[in-house]
Short mmCIF file of C-alpha atoms in Angstrom, two decimals:
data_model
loop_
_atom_site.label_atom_id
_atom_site.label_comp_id
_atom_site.label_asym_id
_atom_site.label_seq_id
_atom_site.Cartn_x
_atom_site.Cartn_y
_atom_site.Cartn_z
CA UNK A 225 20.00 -49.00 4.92
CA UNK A 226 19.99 -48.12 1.12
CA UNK A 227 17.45 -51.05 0.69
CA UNK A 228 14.96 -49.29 3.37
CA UNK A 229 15.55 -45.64 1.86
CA UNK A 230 15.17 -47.15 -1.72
CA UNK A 231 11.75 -48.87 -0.61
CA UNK A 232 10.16 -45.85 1.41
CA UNK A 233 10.97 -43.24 -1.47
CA UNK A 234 8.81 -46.23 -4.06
CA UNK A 235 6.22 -46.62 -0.56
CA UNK A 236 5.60 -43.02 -0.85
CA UNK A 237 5.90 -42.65 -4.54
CA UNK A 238 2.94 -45.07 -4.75
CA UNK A 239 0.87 -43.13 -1.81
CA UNK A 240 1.44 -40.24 -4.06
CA UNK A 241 0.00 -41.53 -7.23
CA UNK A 242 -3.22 -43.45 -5.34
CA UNK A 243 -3.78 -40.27 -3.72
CA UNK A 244 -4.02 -37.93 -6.77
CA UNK A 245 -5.99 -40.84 -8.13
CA UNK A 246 -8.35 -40.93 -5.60
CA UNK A 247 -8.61 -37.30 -4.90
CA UNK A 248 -9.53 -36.88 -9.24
CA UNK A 249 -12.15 -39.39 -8.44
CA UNK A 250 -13.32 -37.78 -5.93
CA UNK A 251 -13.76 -33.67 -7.69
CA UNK A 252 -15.13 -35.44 -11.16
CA UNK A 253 -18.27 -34.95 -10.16
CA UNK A 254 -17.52 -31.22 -9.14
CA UNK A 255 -15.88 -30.87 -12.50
CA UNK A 256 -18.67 -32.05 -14.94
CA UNK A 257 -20.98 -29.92 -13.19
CA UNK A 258 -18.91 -26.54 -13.54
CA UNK A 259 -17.77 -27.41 -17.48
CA UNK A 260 -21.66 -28.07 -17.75
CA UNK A 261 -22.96 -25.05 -16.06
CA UNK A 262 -20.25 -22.54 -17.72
CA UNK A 263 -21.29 -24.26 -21.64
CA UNK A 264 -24.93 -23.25 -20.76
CA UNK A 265 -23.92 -20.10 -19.55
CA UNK A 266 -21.72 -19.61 -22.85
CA UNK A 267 -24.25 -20.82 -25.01
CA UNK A 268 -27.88 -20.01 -23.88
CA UNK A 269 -29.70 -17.90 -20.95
CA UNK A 270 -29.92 -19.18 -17.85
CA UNK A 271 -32.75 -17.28 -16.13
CA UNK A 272 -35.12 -19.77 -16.21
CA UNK A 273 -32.98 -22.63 -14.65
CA UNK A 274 -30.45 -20.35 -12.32
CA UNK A 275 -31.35 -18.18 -8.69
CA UNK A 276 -27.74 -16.32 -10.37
CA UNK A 277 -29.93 -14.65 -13.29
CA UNK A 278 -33.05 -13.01 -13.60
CA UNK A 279 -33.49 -11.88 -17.73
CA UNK A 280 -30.42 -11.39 -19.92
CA UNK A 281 -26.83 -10.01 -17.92
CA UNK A 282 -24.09 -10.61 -21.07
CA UNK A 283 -21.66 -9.27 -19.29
CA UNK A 284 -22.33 -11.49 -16.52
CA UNK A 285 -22.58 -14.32 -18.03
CA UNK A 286 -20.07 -14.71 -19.80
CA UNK A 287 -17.78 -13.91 -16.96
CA UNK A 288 -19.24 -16.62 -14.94
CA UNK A 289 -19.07 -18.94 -18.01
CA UNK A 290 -15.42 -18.76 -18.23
CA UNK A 291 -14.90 -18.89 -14.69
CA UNK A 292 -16.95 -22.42 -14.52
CA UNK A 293 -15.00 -23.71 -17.60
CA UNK A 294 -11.60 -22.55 -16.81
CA UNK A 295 -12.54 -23.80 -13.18
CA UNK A 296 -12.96 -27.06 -14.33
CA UNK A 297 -10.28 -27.95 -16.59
CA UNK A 298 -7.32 -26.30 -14.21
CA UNK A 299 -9.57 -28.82 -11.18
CA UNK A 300 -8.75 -31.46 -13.12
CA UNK A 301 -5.27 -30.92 -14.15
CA UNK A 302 -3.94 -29.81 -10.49
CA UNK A 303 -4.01 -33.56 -9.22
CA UNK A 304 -1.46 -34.76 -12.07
CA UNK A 305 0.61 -31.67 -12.52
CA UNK A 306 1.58 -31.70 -8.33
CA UNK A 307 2.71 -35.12 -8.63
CA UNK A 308 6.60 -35.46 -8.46
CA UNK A 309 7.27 -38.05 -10.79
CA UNK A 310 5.16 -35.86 -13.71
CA UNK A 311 8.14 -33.21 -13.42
CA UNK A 312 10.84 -35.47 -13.23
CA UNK A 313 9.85 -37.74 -15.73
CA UNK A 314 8.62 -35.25 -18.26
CA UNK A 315 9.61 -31.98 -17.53
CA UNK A 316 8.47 -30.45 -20.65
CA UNK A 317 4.68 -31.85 -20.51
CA UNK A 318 5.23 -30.46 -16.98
CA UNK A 319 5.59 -26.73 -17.61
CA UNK A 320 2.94 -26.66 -20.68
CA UNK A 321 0.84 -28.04 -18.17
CA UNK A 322 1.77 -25.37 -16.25
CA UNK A 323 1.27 -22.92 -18.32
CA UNK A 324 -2.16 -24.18 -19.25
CA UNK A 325 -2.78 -23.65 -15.31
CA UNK A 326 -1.74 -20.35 -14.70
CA UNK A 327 -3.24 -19.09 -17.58
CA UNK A 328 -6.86 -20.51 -16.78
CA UNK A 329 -6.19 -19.16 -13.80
CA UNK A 330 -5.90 -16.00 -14.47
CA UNK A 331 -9.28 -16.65 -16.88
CA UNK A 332 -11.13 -18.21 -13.67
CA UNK A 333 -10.07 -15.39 -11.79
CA UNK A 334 -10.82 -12.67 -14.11
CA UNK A 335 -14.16 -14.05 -15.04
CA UNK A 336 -15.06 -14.61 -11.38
CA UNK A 337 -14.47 -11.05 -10.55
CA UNK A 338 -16.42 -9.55 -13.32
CA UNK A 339 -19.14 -11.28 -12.58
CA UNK A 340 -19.13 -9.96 -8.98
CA UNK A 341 -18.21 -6.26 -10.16
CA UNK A 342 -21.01 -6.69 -12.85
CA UNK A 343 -23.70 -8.79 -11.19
CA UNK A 344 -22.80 -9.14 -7.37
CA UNK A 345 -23.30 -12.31 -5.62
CA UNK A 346 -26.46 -14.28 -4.21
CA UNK A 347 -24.93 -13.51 -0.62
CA UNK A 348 -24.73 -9.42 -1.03
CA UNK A 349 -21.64 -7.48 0.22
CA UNK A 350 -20.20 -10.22 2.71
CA UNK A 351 -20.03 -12.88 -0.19
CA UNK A 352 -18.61 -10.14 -2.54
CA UNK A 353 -15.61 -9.56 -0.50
CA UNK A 354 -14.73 -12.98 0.11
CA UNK A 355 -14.97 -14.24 -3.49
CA UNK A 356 -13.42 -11.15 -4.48
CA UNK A 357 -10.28 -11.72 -2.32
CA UNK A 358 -10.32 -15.10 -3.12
CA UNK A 359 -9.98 -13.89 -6.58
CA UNK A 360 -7.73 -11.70 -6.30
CA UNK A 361 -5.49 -14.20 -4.15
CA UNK A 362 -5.86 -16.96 -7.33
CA UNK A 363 -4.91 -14.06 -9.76
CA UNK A 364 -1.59 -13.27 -7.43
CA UNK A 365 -0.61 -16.63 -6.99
CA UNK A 366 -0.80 -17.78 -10.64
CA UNK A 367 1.05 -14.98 -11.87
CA UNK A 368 4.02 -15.50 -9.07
CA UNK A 369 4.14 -19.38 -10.34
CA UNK A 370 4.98 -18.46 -13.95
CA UNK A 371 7.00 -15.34 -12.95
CA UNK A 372 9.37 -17.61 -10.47
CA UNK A 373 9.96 -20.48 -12.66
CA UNK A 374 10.58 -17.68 -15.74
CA UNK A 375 13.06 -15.92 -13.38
CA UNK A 376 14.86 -18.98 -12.67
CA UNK A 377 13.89 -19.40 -9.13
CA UNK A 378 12.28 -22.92 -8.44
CA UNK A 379 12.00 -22.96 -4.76
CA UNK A 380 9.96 -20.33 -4.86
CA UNK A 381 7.98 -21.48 -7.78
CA UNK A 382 7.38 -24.64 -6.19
CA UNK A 383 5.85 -22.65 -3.06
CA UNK A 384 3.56 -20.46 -4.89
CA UNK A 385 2.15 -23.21 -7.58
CA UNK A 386 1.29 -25.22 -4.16
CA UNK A 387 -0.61 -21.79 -2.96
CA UNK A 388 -2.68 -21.93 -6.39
CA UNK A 389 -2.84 -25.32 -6.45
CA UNK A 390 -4.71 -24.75 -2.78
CA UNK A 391 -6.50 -22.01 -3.80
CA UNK A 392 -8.07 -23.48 -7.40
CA UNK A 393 -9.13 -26.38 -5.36
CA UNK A 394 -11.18 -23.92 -3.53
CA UNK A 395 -14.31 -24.23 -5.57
CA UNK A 396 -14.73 -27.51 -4.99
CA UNK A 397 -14.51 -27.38 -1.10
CA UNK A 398 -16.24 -24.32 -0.79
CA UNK A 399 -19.13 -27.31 -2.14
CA UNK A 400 -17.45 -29.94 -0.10
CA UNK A 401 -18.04 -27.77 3.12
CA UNK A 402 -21.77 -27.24 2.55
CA UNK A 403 -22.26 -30.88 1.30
CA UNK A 404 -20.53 -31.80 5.14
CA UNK A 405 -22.17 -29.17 7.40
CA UNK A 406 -25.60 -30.05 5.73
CA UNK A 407 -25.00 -33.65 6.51
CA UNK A 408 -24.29 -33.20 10.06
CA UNK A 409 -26.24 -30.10 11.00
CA UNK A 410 -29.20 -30.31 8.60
CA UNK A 411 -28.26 -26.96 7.63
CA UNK A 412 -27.99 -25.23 10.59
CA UNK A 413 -26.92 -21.40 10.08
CA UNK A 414 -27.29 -21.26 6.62
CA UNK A 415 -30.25 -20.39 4.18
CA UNK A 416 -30.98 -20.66 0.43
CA UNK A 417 -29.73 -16.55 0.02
CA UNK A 418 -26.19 -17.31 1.73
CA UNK A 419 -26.82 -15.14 4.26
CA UNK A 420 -26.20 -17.08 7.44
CA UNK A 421 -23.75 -16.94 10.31
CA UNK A 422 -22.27 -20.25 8.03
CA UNK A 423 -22.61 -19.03 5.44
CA UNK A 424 -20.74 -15.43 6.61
CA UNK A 425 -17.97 -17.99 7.87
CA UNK A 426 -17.59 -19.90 4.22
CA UNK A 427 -17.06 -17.41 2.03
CA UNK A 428 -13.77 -16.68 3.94
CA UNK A 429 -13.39 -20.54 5.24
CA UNK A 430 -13.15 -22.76 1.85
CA UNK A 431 -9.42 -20.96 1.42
CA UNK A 432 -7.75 -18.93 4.20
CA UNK A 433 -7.65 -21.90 6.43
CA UNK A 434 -5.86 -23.91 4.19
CA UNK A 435 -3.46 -21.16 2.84
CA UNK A 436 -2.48 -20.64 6.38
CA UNK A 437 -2.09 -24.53 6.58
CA UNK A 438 0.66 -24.38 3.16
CA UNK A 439 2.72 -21.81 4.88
CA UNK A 440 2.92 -23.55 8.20
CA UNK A 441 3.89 -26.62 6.02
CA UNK A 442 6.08 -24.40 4.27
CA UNK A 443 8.00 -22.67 7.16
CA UNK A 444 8.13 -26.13 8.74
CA UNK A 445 9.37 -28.11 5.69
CA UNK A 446 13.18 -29.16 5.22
CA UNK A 447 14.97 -28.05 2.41
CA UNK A 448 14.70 -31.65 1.18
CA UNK A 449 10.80 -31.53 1.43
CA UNK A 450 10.57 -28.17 -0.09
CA UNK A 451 12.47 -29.83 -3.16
CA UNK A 452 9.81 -32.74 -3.11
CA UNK A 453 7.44 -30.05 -3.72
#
């Protein structure tokens, strides 16, 4: 009996690791596209190769610049810093990791949401509210992360960082839903300003759905699963 517990904990150890291997695979592509787009944005204008410009918007810019580049390096540290054997092995590269996190976070978030006070988005009003909740969600859950794990409280740290860990994956399905509905549909619903009955549905769909998903997982978890976490 200790033999069979022993070998499922290593079974799922191991489907732990492949997975957050596979799944960093699989968002490198959407990561060296948003640390390139947010250093040309930082660096030079991008009216000439961008639909989000049209002259020089500083402001702007560099709030979508640091959205893209803190966007992509928290996307690629969420895979490793979820994984249980990181935080028991070494706790402290755990929390600086952490704390890298949260604190992008907040920089995504921030950035994200002055470019939509400051520039507005390519799908008017709709798109503004859903990106702006979405940033304002990120914001909230990054700052009850670091505030529950300063406070003592790791259960409940452990629940939020798996709500921001959902939500900073959100960029990169937002993309994986369009890349998917394209491939089935041909596009159906949705046009190049973002203005479609999809396109209504996805600025809301690439994170409630799967918020709403954590906290059934969350309600429904043991105590012993919540720990895992």
């Amino acid at each position: 009996m200790i033999e069979q517990s022993v070998s499922k904990r290593r079974r799922t150890r191991i489907l732990a690791i492949a997975g957050a291997v596979v799944f960093g695979l699989a968002v490198v592509p959407f990561i060296l596209y948003a640390a390139a787009f947010g250093w040309r944005s930082l660096t030079g204008d991008l009216g000439s190769e961008s639909y989000l410009f049209a002259g020089r918007a500083p402001v702007a810019e560099t709030g979508l610049s640091l959205h893209m580049l803190a966007g992509a390096a928290i996307t690629l540290a969420v895979p490793l810093q979820i994984l249980p054997p990181l935080r028991r092995r070494w706790p402290a590269l755990h929390r600086w990791t952490g704390r890298g996190i949260v604190t992008l976070g907040l920089v995504a978030a921030l950035g994200g949401l002055v470019f939509i006070g400051t520039r507005g988005t390519i799908g008017g009003p709709v798109m503004d509210a859903g990106f702006a909740i979405y940033g304002l969600l990120l914001g909230l859950a990054a700052i009850m992360a670091i505030s529950r794990a300063r406070a003592g409280e790791f259960a409940a740290h452990r629940r939020w960082a798996l709500r921001l860990a959902v939500l900073i994956l959100g960029s990169w399905l937002f993309r994986v839903h369009y890349v998917l509905w394209y491939a089935v549909t041909g596009g159906l619903w949705s046009n190049e300003g973002l203005t479609g009955p999809f396109d209504r549905v996805q600025v809301f769909a690439f994170y409630l759905p799967y918020l709403v998903l954590v906290e059934v997982y969350l309600r429904r978890a043991t105590p012993r699963a919540a720990h895992v976490l």
